[in-house]
Short mmCIF file of C-alpha atoms in Angstrom, two decimals:
data_model
loop_
_atom_site.label_atom_id
_atom_site.label_comp_id
_atom_site.label_asym_id
_atom_site.label_seq_id
_atom_site.Cartn_x
_atom_site.Cartn_y
_atom_site.Cartn_z
CA MET A 1 50.14 -27.04 16.74
CA ILE A 2 48.90 -28.48 13.45
CA ALA A 3 47.78 -25.83 10.95
CA TRP A 4 44.40 -27.28 10.12
CA GLY A 5 42.22 -25.31 7.74
CA ILE A 6 39.61 -22.85 8.90
CA PRO A 7 36.06 -23.94 7.98
CA GLU A 8 33.84 -21.68 5.94
CA ILE A 9 30.78 -19.75 7.01
CA ARG A 10 27.54 -20.87 5.46
CA ILE A 11 23.92 -19.85 5.39
CA LYS A 12 22.25 -22.98 4.13
CA GLY A 13 23.16 -26.18 2.40
CA LYS A 14 25.47 -29.12 2.91
CA GLY A 15 28.31 -28.94 5.38
CA LEU A 16 31.28 -26.92 4.24
CA ARG A 17 34.44 -28.89 4.10
CA ALA A 18 37.60 -27.59 5.66
CA LYS A 19 40.89 -28.75 4.21
CA ALA A 20 43.97 -29.29 6.31
CA ARG A 21 46.97 -26.96 6.32
CA THR A 22 45.51 -24.32 3.99
CA PRO A 23 43.24 -21.63 5.46
CA LEU A 24 40.15 -21.48 3.30
CA PRO A 25 38.57 -18.26 2.04
CA PHE A 26 34.99 -17.52 2.95
CA ILE A 27 32.69 -19.05 0.35
CA LEU A 28 29.13 -18.00 0.91
CA HIS A 29 26.20 -20.18 -0.03
CA PRO A 30 23.26 -17.80 0.37
CA SER A 31 19.85 -19.30 0.81
CA PRO A 32 17.35 -17.42 -1.38
CA LEU A 33 14.18 -16.66 0.48
CA CYS A 34 11.48 -19.04 -0.65
CA LEU A 35 8.67 -16.66 -1.46
CA SER A 36 6.29 -19.43 -2.42
CA LEU A 37 6.48 -20.65 1.15
CA LEU A 38 6.83 -17.40 3.04
CA LEU A 39 4.52 -14.94 1.34
CA ILE A 40 0.93 -15.19 2.42
CA LEU A 41 -2.28 -14.60 0.50
CA MET A 42 -5.07 -12.55 1.97
CA ALA A 43 -8.58 -13.89 1.59
CA ALA A 44 -11.59 -11.62 1.62
CA SER A 45 -14.31 -12.09 4.23
CA TRP A 46 -12.02 -14.37 6.23
CA HIS A 47 -13.95 -13.91 9.45
CA GLN A 48 -17.15 -14.99 7.74
CA VAL A 49 -15.44 -18.15 6.52
CA GLN A 50 -14.23 -18.98 10.00
CA TYR A 51 -17.74 -18.52 11.29
CA TRP A 52 -19.54 -20.37 8.53
CA LYS A 53 -17.04 -23.05 7.53
CA ASN A 54 -19.10 -25.79 9.18
CA ASN A 55 -22.37 -24.54 7.71
CA MET A 56 -22.10 -25.72 4.11
CA THR A 57 -25.65 -27.06 4.39
CA LEU A 58 -26.88 -23.54 5.03
CA PHE A 59 -25.06 -22.20 1.95
CA GLN A 60 -26.38 -25.04 -0.19
CA HIS A 61 -29.89 -24.43 1.11
CA THR A 62 -29.58 -20.76 0.21
CA LEU A 63 -28.62 -21.70 -3.35
CA ASP A 64 -31.54 -24.11 -3.57
CA VAL A 65 -33.85 -21.26 -2.67
CA THR A 66 -32.06 -18.52 -4.65
CA TYR A 67 -29.95 -20.26 -7.30
CA ASP A 68 -28.17 -17.17 -8.57
CA ASN A 69 -27.18 -15.80 -5.15
CA PRO A 70 -23.53 -14.61 -5.62
CA ILE A 71 -22.97 -14.12 -1.89
CA ALA A 72 -23.93 -17.72 -1.12
CA ARG A 73 -21.79 -18.92 -4.05
CA THR A 74 -18.79 -16.96 -2.76
CA HIS A 75 -19.15 -18.27 0.79
CA LEU A 76 -19.61 -21.83 -0.42
CA GLY A 77 -16.48 -21.42 -2.55
CA MET A 78 -14.55 -20.27 0.49
CA ALA A 79 -15.84 -23.18 2.57
CA MET A 80 -14.83 -25.62 -0.19
CA ASP A 81 -11.36 -24.07 -0.40
CA ASN A 82 -10.92 -24.39 3.37
CA ARG A 83 -11.70 -28.10 3.08
CA GLY A 84 -9.14 -28.51 0.30
CA HIS A 85 -11.69 -28.94 -2.51
CA SER A 86 -10.12 -26.41 -4.86
CA ASP A 87 -11.90 -27.45 -8.06
CA GLU A 88 -15.31 -27.16 -6.38
CA ALA A 89 -14.27 -23.78 -4.95
CA ILE A 90 -13.30 -22.53 -8.42
CA HIS A 91 -16.66 -23.69 -9.79
CA HIS A 92 -18.60 -21.73 -7.16
CA TYR A 93 -16.51 -18.58 -7.58
CA ARG A 94 -17.01 -18.67 -11.36
CA GLU A 95 -20.74 -19.14 -10.88
CA ALA A 96 -20.78 -16.12 -8.54
CA LEU A 97 -18.98 -14.04 -11.18
CA GLN A 98 -21.44 -15.15 -13.87
CA THR A 99 -24.16 -13.52 -11.81
CA ASP A 100 -22.10 -10.59 -10.47
CA PRO A 101 -19.04 -9.88 -12.70
CA ASP A 102 -17.82 -7.11 -10.37
CA ASN A 103 -17.94 -9.14 -7.14
CA LEU A 104 -14.68 -8.18 -5.40
CA GLU A 105 -14.62 -11.09 -2.94
CA ALA A 106 -15.25 -13.68 -5.65
CA HIS A 107 -12.49 -12.28 -7.88
CA ASN A 108 -10.02 -12.02 -4.99
CA ASN A 109 -10.66 -15.50 -3.60
CA LEU A 110 -10.75 -17.13 -7.03
CA GLY A 111 -7.28 -15.65 -7.56
CA ILE A 112 -6.14 -17.26 -4.32
CA VAL A 113 -7.30 -20.74 -5.34
CA LEU A 114 -5.72 -20.36 -8.79
CA MET A 115 -2.47 -19.22 -7.19
CA LYS A 116 -2.45 -22.29 -4.96
CA GLN A 117 -2.70 -24.38 -8.12
CA GLY A 118 0.30 -22.58 -9.60
CA ARG A 119 -1.74 -20.58 -12.10
CA THR A 120 -0.11 -17.28 -11.19
CA GLU A 121 -0.84 -15.26 -14.33
CA GLU A 122 -4.49 -16.27 -14.35
CA ALA A 123 -4.77 -15.41 -10.66
CA ALA A 124 -3.23 -11.99 -11.29
CA THR A 125 -5.91 -11.14 -13.87
CA HIS A 126 -8.57 -11.45 -11.18
CA TRP A 127 -6.69 -9.20 -8.74
CA ALA A 128 -6.07 -6.69 -11.51
CA ARG A 129 -9.83 -6.68 -12.15
CA VAL A 130 -10.51 -6.06 -8.44
CA LEU A 131 -8.16 -3.07 -8.45
CA GLN A 132 -9.82 -1.71 -11.59
CA ILE A 133 -13.15 -1.82 -9.80
CA ASN A 134 -11.83 -0.59 -6.45
CA PRO A 135 -8.18 0.62 -6.19
CA GLY A 136 -8.63 0.88 -2.43
CA TYR A 137 -9.17 -2.85 -1.88
CA ALA A 138 -6.16 -3.82 0.31
CA PRO A 139 -6.38 -7.65 0.02
CA ALA A 140 -6.01 -7.43 -3.77
CA HIS A 141 -2.90 -5.26 -3.41
CA ILE A 142 -1.35 -7.85 -1.08
CA ASN A 143 -2.19 -10.75 -3.35
CA MET A 144 -1.05 -8.93 -6.48
CA GLY A 145 2.21 -8.26 -4.66
CA LEU A 146 2.63 -12.00 -4.15
CA ALA A 147 1.93 -12.76 -7.81
CA LEU A 148 4.49 -10.18 -8.92
CA ALA A 149 7.06 -11.43 -6.40
CA ARG A 150 6.69 -14.95 -7.75
CA GLN A 151 7.43 -13.55 -11.19
CA ASP A 152 10.53 -11.77 -9.79
CA ARG A 153 8.96 -8.39 -10.45
CA MET A 154 10.02 -7.15 -7.03
CA THR A 155 9.79 -3.40 -7.59
CA GLN A 156 6.16 -3.70 -8.66
CA ALA A 157 5.46 -6.08 -5.77
CA ILE A 158 6.83 -3.52 -3.32
CA ARG A 159 4.59 -0.87 -4.85
CA HIS A 160 1.48 -2.98 -4.19
CA TYR A 161 2.48 -3.88 -0.62
CA SER A 162 3.20 -0.22 0.08
CA GLY A 163 -0.20 0.62 -1.39
CA ALA A 164 -1.86 -1.86 0.95
CA LEU A 165 -0.11 -0.25 3.92
CA GLN A 166 -1.27 3.21 2.89
CA LEU A 167 -4.81 1.84 3.05
CA GLU A 168 -4.29 -0.27 6.18
CA PRO A 169 -1.14 0.82 8.12
CA ASP A 170 -1.44 -2.06 10.62
CA ASN A 171 -2.05 -4.84 8.11
CA ILE A 172 0.14 -7.70 9.35
CA LEU A 173 0.31 -9.53 6.02
CA ALA A 174 1.34 -6.41 4.14
CA HIS A 175 4.17 -5.72 6.60
CA LYS A 176 5.21 -9.38 6.61
CA ASN A 177 5.21 -9.86 2.84
CA LEU A 178 6.90 -6.52 2.21
CA GLY A 179 9.58 -7.49 4.71
CA PHE A 180 10.15 -10.80 2.93
CA VAL A 181 10.50 -9.13 -0.48
CA LEU A 182 12.88 -6.48 0.85
CA ALA A 183 14.96 -9.25 2.42
CA LYS A 184 15.01 -11.03 -0.92
CA LEU A 185 16.48 -7.83 -2.41
CA GLN A 186 18.99 -7.67 0.48
CA LYS A 187 17.49 -4.40 1.69
CA TYR A 188 17.86 -5.72 5.18
CA ASP A 189 17.39 -2.53 7.21
CA GLU A 190 14.03 -1.80 5.57
CA ALA A 191 13.00 -5.45 5.81
CA VAL A 192 13.68 -5.55 9.54
CA ILE A 193 11.51 -2.44 10.10
CA HIS A 194 8.44 -4.06 8.50
CA LEU A 195 8.98 -7.48 10.06
CA GLN A 196 9.36 -6.00 13.52
CA LYS A 197 6.20 -3.94 12.95
CA ALA A 198 4.33 -7.16 12.14
CA LEU A 199 5.65 -8.66 15.38
CA GLN A 200 4.52 -5.62 17.35
CA ILE A 201 1.01 -6.21 16.06
CA LYS A 202 1.13 -9.97 16.62
CA PRO A 203 4.20 -11.24 18.54
CA ASP A 204 3.90 -15.01 18.15
CA GLN A 205 4.77 -15.49 14.48
CA ALA A 206 7.42 -18.16 14.05
CA ASP A 207 7.96 -17.50 10.35
CA ILE A 208 8.87 -13.86 11.01
CA HIS A 209 11.29 -14.81 13.78
CA ASN A 210 12.87 -17.27 11.36
CA ILE A 211 13.28 -14.75 8.55
CA LEU A 212 14.70 -12.17 10.97
CA ALA A 213 17.23 -14.78 12.04
CA SER A 214 18.05 -15.43 8.39
CA ILE A 215 18.52 -11.70 7.76
CA HIS A 216 20.84 -11.22 10.71
CA ASN A 217 22.69 -14.39 9.71
CA SER A 218 23.19 -13.03 6.18
CA ILE A 219 24.35 -9.62 7.44
CA ALA A 220 26.75 -11.28 9.86
CA THR A 221 28.15 -13.53 7.14
CA ASP A 222 28.90 -10.53 4.94
CA LEU A 223 30.59 -8.77 7.86
CA ALA A 224 32.65 -11.84 8.72
CA LYS A 225 33.76 -12.04 5.10
CA GLN A 226 35.03 -8.47 5.45
CA GLY A 227 36.86 -9.36 8.66
CA LYS A 228 34.42 -7.40 10.84
CA THR A 229 34.05 -10.25 13.28
CA ASP A 230 32.80 -8.24 16.27
CA GLU A 231 29.92 -6.81 14.23
CA ALA A 232 29.28 -10.25 12.75
CA ILE A 233 28.95 -11.80 16.20
CA ARG A 234 26.50 -9.06 17.22
CA HIS A 235 24.25 -9.96 14.28
CA TYR A 236 24.59 -13.70 14.89
CA SER A 237 23.49 -13.03 18.46
CA GLU A 238 20.48 -11.11 17.12
CA ALA A 239 19.72 -14.04 14.83
CA LEU A 240 19.70 -16.43 17.77
CA ARG A 241 17.47 -14.10 19.77
CA SER A 242 15.02 -14.09 16.85
CA ASP A 243 15.16 -17.84 16.36
CA PRO A 244 17.15 -19.95 18.86
CA GLY A 245 16.59 -22.99 16.67
CA TYR A 246 18.52 -21.66 13.67
CA ALA A 247 21.32 -24.24 13.31
CA GLU A 248 23.31 -22.39 10.63
CA THR A 249 23.74 -19.42 12.95
CA TYR A 250 25.31 -21.58 15.66
CA TYR A 251 27.63 -23.01 13.04
CA ASN A 252 28.58 -19.59 11.65
CA MET A 253 29.07 -18.21 15.14
CA GLY A 254 31.53 -21.04 15.73
CA VAL A 255 33.49 -20.17 12.59
CA THR A 256 33.64 -16.48 13.48
CA LEU A 257 34.74 -17.18 17.04
CA THR A 258 37.44 -19.44 15.61
CA LEU A 259 38.70 -16.51 13.54
CA GLN A 260 38.89 -14.49 16.75
CA GLY A 261 40.94 -17.20 18.39
CA LYS A 262 38.16 -18.12 20.83
CA ARG A 263 38.44 -21.84 20.27
CA THR A 264 36.67 -23.11 23.36
CA GLU A 265 33.68 -20.87 22.72
CA ALA A 266 33.69 -21.79 19.04
CA ILE A 267 33.59 -25.50 19.78
CA ARG A 268 30.63 -24.94 22.10
CA TYR A 269 28.67 -23.37 19.25
CA TYR A 270 29.61 -26.18 16.87
CA TYR A 271 28.21 -28.66 19.37
CA LYS A 272 24.98 -26.66 19.58
CA ALA A 273 24.69 -26.74 15.79
CA LEU A 274 25.31 -30.47 15.85
CA ALA A 275 22.59 -30.99 18.47
CA MET A 276 20.09 -29.51 15.99
CA ALA A 277 21.49 -31.27 12.94
CA PRO A 278 23.16 -34.47 14.22
CA ASP A 279 23.33 -36.05 10.77
CA ASP A 280 25.04 -33.13 9.05
CA PRO A 281 28.42 -34.44 7.83
CA GLY A 282 29.75 -30.93 7.29
CA ILE A 283 29.26 -29.95 10.92
CA HIS A 284 30.97 -33.15 12.05
CA ASN A 285 33.91 -32.45 9.75
CA ASN A 286 34.33 -28.83 10.74
CA LEU A 287 33.92 -29.61 14.42
CA GLY A 288 36.67 -32.16 13.90
CA VAL A 289 38.88 -29.44 12.44
CA ALA A 290 38.18 -27.17 15.43
CA LEU A 291 38.94 -29.96 17.87
CA LEU A 292 42.20 -30.70 16.09
CA ASN A 293 43.18 -27.05 16.34
CA SER A 294 42.56 -27.39 20.08
CA GLY A 295 44.63 -30.56 20.28
CA GLU A 296 41.70 -32.87 21.01
CA LEU A 297 42.87 -35.47 18.53
CA GLU A 298 40.87 -38.54 19.47
CA GLU A 299 37.58 -36.65 19.66
CA ALA A 300 38.34 -35.03 16.32
CA VAL A 301 38.93 -38.44 14.76
CA ALA A 302 35.51 -39.57 16.01
CA HIS A 303 33.81 -36.66 14.26
CA PHE A 304 35.66 -37.23 10.98
CA GLN A 305 34.52 -40.85 11.15
CA LYS A 306 30.94 -39.71 11.79
CA ALA A 307 31.11 -37.38 8.79
CA LEU A 308 32.19 -40.27 6.57
CA GLU A 309 29.52 -42.52 8.03
CA LYS A 310 26.91 -39.95 6.93
CA ASP A 311 28.60 -39.29 3.58
CA PRO A 312 31.07 -41.98 2.44
CA ASP A 313 32.10 -39.84 -0.55
CA TYR A 314 33.09 -36.86 1.61
CA ALA A 315 36.65 -36.39 0.30
CA GLU A 316 37.71 -33.62 2.67
CA ALA A 317 36.59 -35.52 5.76
CA ASP A 318 38.42 -38.58 4.45
CA GLY A 319 41.57 -36.52 3.93
CA ASN A 320 41.29 -34.98 7.38
CA LEU A 321 40.80 -38.39 8.96
CA LYS A 322 43.87 -39.81 7.21
CA ARG A 323 45.97 -36.86 8.31
CA ALA A 324 44.65 -37.20 11.86
CA TYR A 325 45.59 -40.88 11.85
CA ARG A 326 49.12 -39.98 10.74
CA VAL A 327 49.40 -37.47 13.58
CA LEU A 328 48.01 -40.04 16.02
CA GLU A 329 50.51 -42.61 14.79
CA LYS A 330 53.39 -40.17 15.28
CA MET A 331 52.11 -39.28 18.72
CA ASN A 332 51.84 -42.92 19.76
CA LYS A 333 55.39 -43.53 18.57
CA ALA A 334 56.63 -40.45 20.44
CA VAL A 335 54.84 -41.60 23.61
CA THR A 336 56.38 -45.05 23.27
CA ASP A 337 59.86 -43.59 22.82
CA ILE A 338 59.57 -41.27 25.82
CA ARG A 339 58.13 -43.99 28.02
CA GLU A 340 61.11 -46.17 27.15
CA LYS A 341 63.46 -43.34 28.17
CA ILE A 342 61.53 -42.88 31.42
CA ARG A 343 61.80 -46.61 32.10
CA LEU A 344 65.57 -46.26 31.90
CA ASP A 345 65.60 -42.97 33.86
CA PRO A 346 62.39 -42.93 35.98
CA GLY A 347 63.16 -39.81 38.00
CA ASN A 348 64.03 -37.52 35.09
CA PRO A 349 61.72 -34.46 35.43
CA ASP A 350 62.46 -33.25 31.90
CA LEU A 351 61.24 -36.53 30.40
CA LEU A 352 58.12 -36.53 32.60
CA TYR A 353 57.40 -32.93 31.61
CA GLU A 354 57.94 -33.74 27.92
CA LEU A 355 55.51 -36.66 28.15
CA GLY A 356 52.95 -34.40 29.85
CA ASN A 357 53.33 -31.85 27.05
CA LEU A 358 52.80 -34.54 24.44
CA HIS A 359 49.53 -35.61 26.06
CA ARG A 360 48.52 -31.97 26.49
CA ARG A 361 49.06 -31.15 22.80
CA HIS A 362 46.68 -33.91 21.85
CA GLY A 363 43.91 -33.10 24.30
CA GLN A 364 44.63 -35.94 26.72
CA VAL A 365 44.10 -33.84 29.84
CA ASN A 366 44.07 -36.57 32.49
CA GLU A 367 47.24 -38.17 31.15
CA ALA A 368 48.97 -34.78 30.97
CA ILE A 369 48.05 -33.96 34.58
CA ALA A 370 49.39 -37.32 35.77
CA GLN A 371 52.79 -36.72 34.15
CA TYR A 372 53.03 -33.10 35.32
CA GLN A 373 52.30 -34.20 38.88
CA LYS A 374 55.10 -36.76 38.67
CA ALA A 375 57.47 -34.08 37.36
CA LEU A 376 56.40 -31.70 40.14
CA SER A 377 57.08 -34.33 42.78
CA VAL A 378 60.70 -34.33 41.58
CA GLN A 379 60.97 -30.53 41.06
CA PRO A 380 58.36 -28.87 43.36
CA GLU A 381 59.38 -25.34 42.37
CA SER A 382 59.60 -25.78 38.61
CA ALA A 383 57.79 -22.77 37.13
CA ARG A 384 57.12 -24.45 33.80
CA VAL A 385 55.56 -27.51 35.44
CA LEU A 386 53.49 -25.40 37.83
CA ASN A 387 52.20 -23.34 34.91
CA SER A 388 51.37 -26.32 32.70
CA LEU A 389 49.64 -28.16 35.52
CA ALA A 390 47.61 -25.03 36.35
CA VAL A 391 46.48 -24.78 32.73
CA MET A 392 45.31 -28.39 32.72
CA HIS A 393 43.32 -27.93 35.94
CA ALA A 394 41.73 -24.82 34.42
CA VAL A 395 40.78 -26.80 31.31
CA ARG A 396 38.93 -29.25 33.57
CA GLY A 397 37.24 -26.35 35.37
CA GLU A 398 39.19 -27.02 38.56
CA TYR A 399 39.87 -23.35 39.13
CA ASP A 400 40.83 -23.53 42.81
CA ASN A 401 43.57 -26.06 42.01
CA ALA A 402 44.76 -23.86 39.15
CA LEU A 403 44.85 -20.76 41.39
CA SER A 404 46.80 -22.59 44.08
CA LEU A 405 49.51 -23.51 41.58
CA LEU A 406 49.62 -20.05 39.98
CA LYS A 407 49.88 -18.28 43.34
CA LYS A 408 52.80 -20.56 44.19
CA MET A 409 54.38 -19.42 40.93
CA ALA A 410 53.69 -15.79 41.84
CA LYS A 411 55.67 -16.23 45.06
CA LEU A 412 58.55 -17.80 43.16
CA GLN A 413 58.45 -15.13 40.42
CA PRO A 414 56.82 -12.05 41.99
CA ASP A 415 57.47 -9.81 38.96
CA ASN A 416 56.19 -12.22 36.30
CA SER A 417 53.38 -10.38 34.49
CA ASP A 418 52.26 -13.53 32.67
CA VAL A 419 51.53 -15.24 35.98
CA SER A 420 49.47 -12.28 37.20
CA TYR A 421 47.60 -12.24 33.90
CA SER A 422 46.82 -15.97 34.19
CA ILE A 423 45.49 -15.45 37.72
CA ALA A 424 43.28 -12.62 36.43
CA CYS A 425 41.90 -15.00 33.79
CA ILE A 426 41.06 -17.68 36.36
CA PHE A 427 39.21 -15.21 38.60
CA ALA A 428 37.35 -13.90 35.53
CA ARG A 429 36.31 -17.47 34.73
CA GLN A 430 34.95 -17.74 38.27
CA LYS A 431 33.06 -14.45 37.73
CA LYS A 432 35.01 -12.84 40.56
CA THR A 433 35.15 -9.58 38.67
CA GLU A 434 36.78 -7.25 41.19
CA THR A 435 39.54 -9.71 42.08
CA SER A 436 40.17 -10.42 38.40
CA VAL A 437 40.51 -6.71 37.64
CA GLU A 438 42.98 -6.26 40.52
CA TRP A 439 45.22 -9.01 39.14
CA LEU A 440 44.91 -7.63 35.61
CA LYS A 441 45.99 -4.21 36.89
CA LYS A 442 48.95 -5.88 38.56
CA ALA A 443 49.88 -7.68 35.33
CA VAL A 444 49.84 -4.41 33.37
CA GLU A 445 51.88 -2.65 36.06
CA GLN A 446 54.41 -5.49 35.85
CA GLY A 447 54.74 -4.91 32.12
CA TYR A 448 52.16 -7.19 30.49
CA GLU A 449 51.70 -5.86 26.95
CA ASN A 450 50.27 -8.60 24.77
CA TRP A 451 47.34 -6.41 23.77
CA LYS A 452 46.16 -8.66 20.98
CA ILE A 453 45.59 -11.53 23.40
CA LEU A 454 44.10 -9.22 26.01
CA LYS A 455 41.53 -7.96 23.48
CA THR A 456 40.43 -11.40 22.30
CA ASP A 457 41.04 -13.75 25.24
CA GLU A 458 37.75 -15.51 25.95
CA ASN A 459 38.91 -16.08 29.53
CA LEU A 460 38.31 -12.38 30.20
CA GLU A 461 34.76 -12.37 28.86
CA ASN A 462 33.25 -11.73 32.30
CA ILE A 463 35.22 -8.52 32.91
CA ARG A 464 34.89 -6.86 29.49
CA SER A 465 32.09 -4.63 30.76
CA THR A 466 34.19 -3.19 33.62
CA SER A 467 35.35 0.41 33.37
CA TYR A 468 38.99 -0.59 33.90
CA TYR A 469 38.98 -3.09 31.04
CA LYS A 470 37.24 -0.65 28.68
CA GLU A 471 39.67 2.15 29.55
CA LEU A 472 42.62 -0.21 29.17
CA ILE A 473 41.53 -1.21 25.67
CA ARG A 474 40.86 2.41 24.71
CA SER A 475 44.39 3.32 25.79
CA VAL A 476 45.96 0.94 23.29
CA LYS A 477 46.96 2.40 19.94
CA ARG A 478 48.64 0.99 16.86
CA VAL A 479 52.02 2.41 15.81
CA HIS A 480 54.86 1.54 13.45
CA ASP A 481 58.16 0.72 15.08
CA GLY A 482 61.54 1.61 13.60
CA ASP A 483 61.48 -1.37 11.25
CA GLY A 484 58.10 -0.42 9.81
CA ILE A 485 56.27 -3.20 11.65
CA MET A 486 52.85 -2.40 13.08
CA ARG A 487 52.74 -2.75 16.87
CA GLU A 488 50.20 -2.00 19.57
CA ILE A 489 51.29 0.09 22.52
CA ARG A 490 49.58 1.68 25.48
CA GLU A 491 49.39 5.47 25.51
#
């Protein structure tokens, strides 16, 4: 098997580029939370605006009758802001404050319009004035929190959001914005509490689901970096539950599963990531690496080519493609040489088996099956051919064919624990849990002791929840043998 490099986990950004032959370290590219997009301002008298937004004539008529009416000015300012006329809104709010300098709604909403224009410090002066007049005015606390967060004064921002929640414990915006700021500070546990509270109050909030996905993705990435892949996968799964459309999580899940040796599952997640970001050259490249590690050479080449089509300057993809071509060239030469030998000795089962193995190593399943079947026709009881042919049928999902071949092997080699283990895997794939467990028990009784594979084998996924499997894993302990090498044994 070619030792292609392991791709890196990422959170955001361009595709990470895996190099061949040298396993890469994790290099994290965290995506800072964009507070300017995520944090939300709270307008005063919002319900009135919703009700009156189409009644600007009424507001204007009120001003014609009572020119200095600050309430009418404030509502007209809000209506203008809702229509995108920010300068007119500012004019009306300032006029309202000329008449009533302590008007809380006018100060608060003027701050909002100024903030939208990027005038953060000026906006903050109006919210500070509101809180001088009335420290219990929750919208001003929320908006001041946003202004402070934009200035990276996170501790003070948290204080204002917490103040808003003391006044209004079920305020969605306060919970949401506080959650975003805590996430920015990587205080993920606290952030999740407030974001989930906001979802309890109002479930259908896509932005919260997205940020929860980002949080779980970040936690999982840190865990994966530490080698805690099981915990990482749990958080990636949480991320996908929060936001099934989060492409980076599918990608990172693929990388982590690759580290666990679950190649088939990993490739499935890479494809899901690619379905959401089909033009991402990094995903194409790293999927190519995964496919190469699984021996699917021609498909891997196609993805390297796609990566270069999207980014012609992508050096790593170019290097991977060139290496893949060299491997393909060697394979084609090897196939040609073996075929010539078979032409001279057509009934040689060893040559037929060797040709099947060559096709198998490079992901050419149909060609491998054809050669194994020819070899089996010459040597019907060859254990190695039966096993290899069973594996190829299993790869194609032809489990009954695979079982038929493996059971024939079991009759020929009744004490072979590897055969019993393989049969257990096939039944597990078919979700025939009880039968799978029986064959796994038999394998262990026959002396099967590759505990590392047993713990990580994706073929056994459907029986991991059984009491026998759990007890079996619990019974395995790590010990040093006489040479000081760490081994796993069953108690």
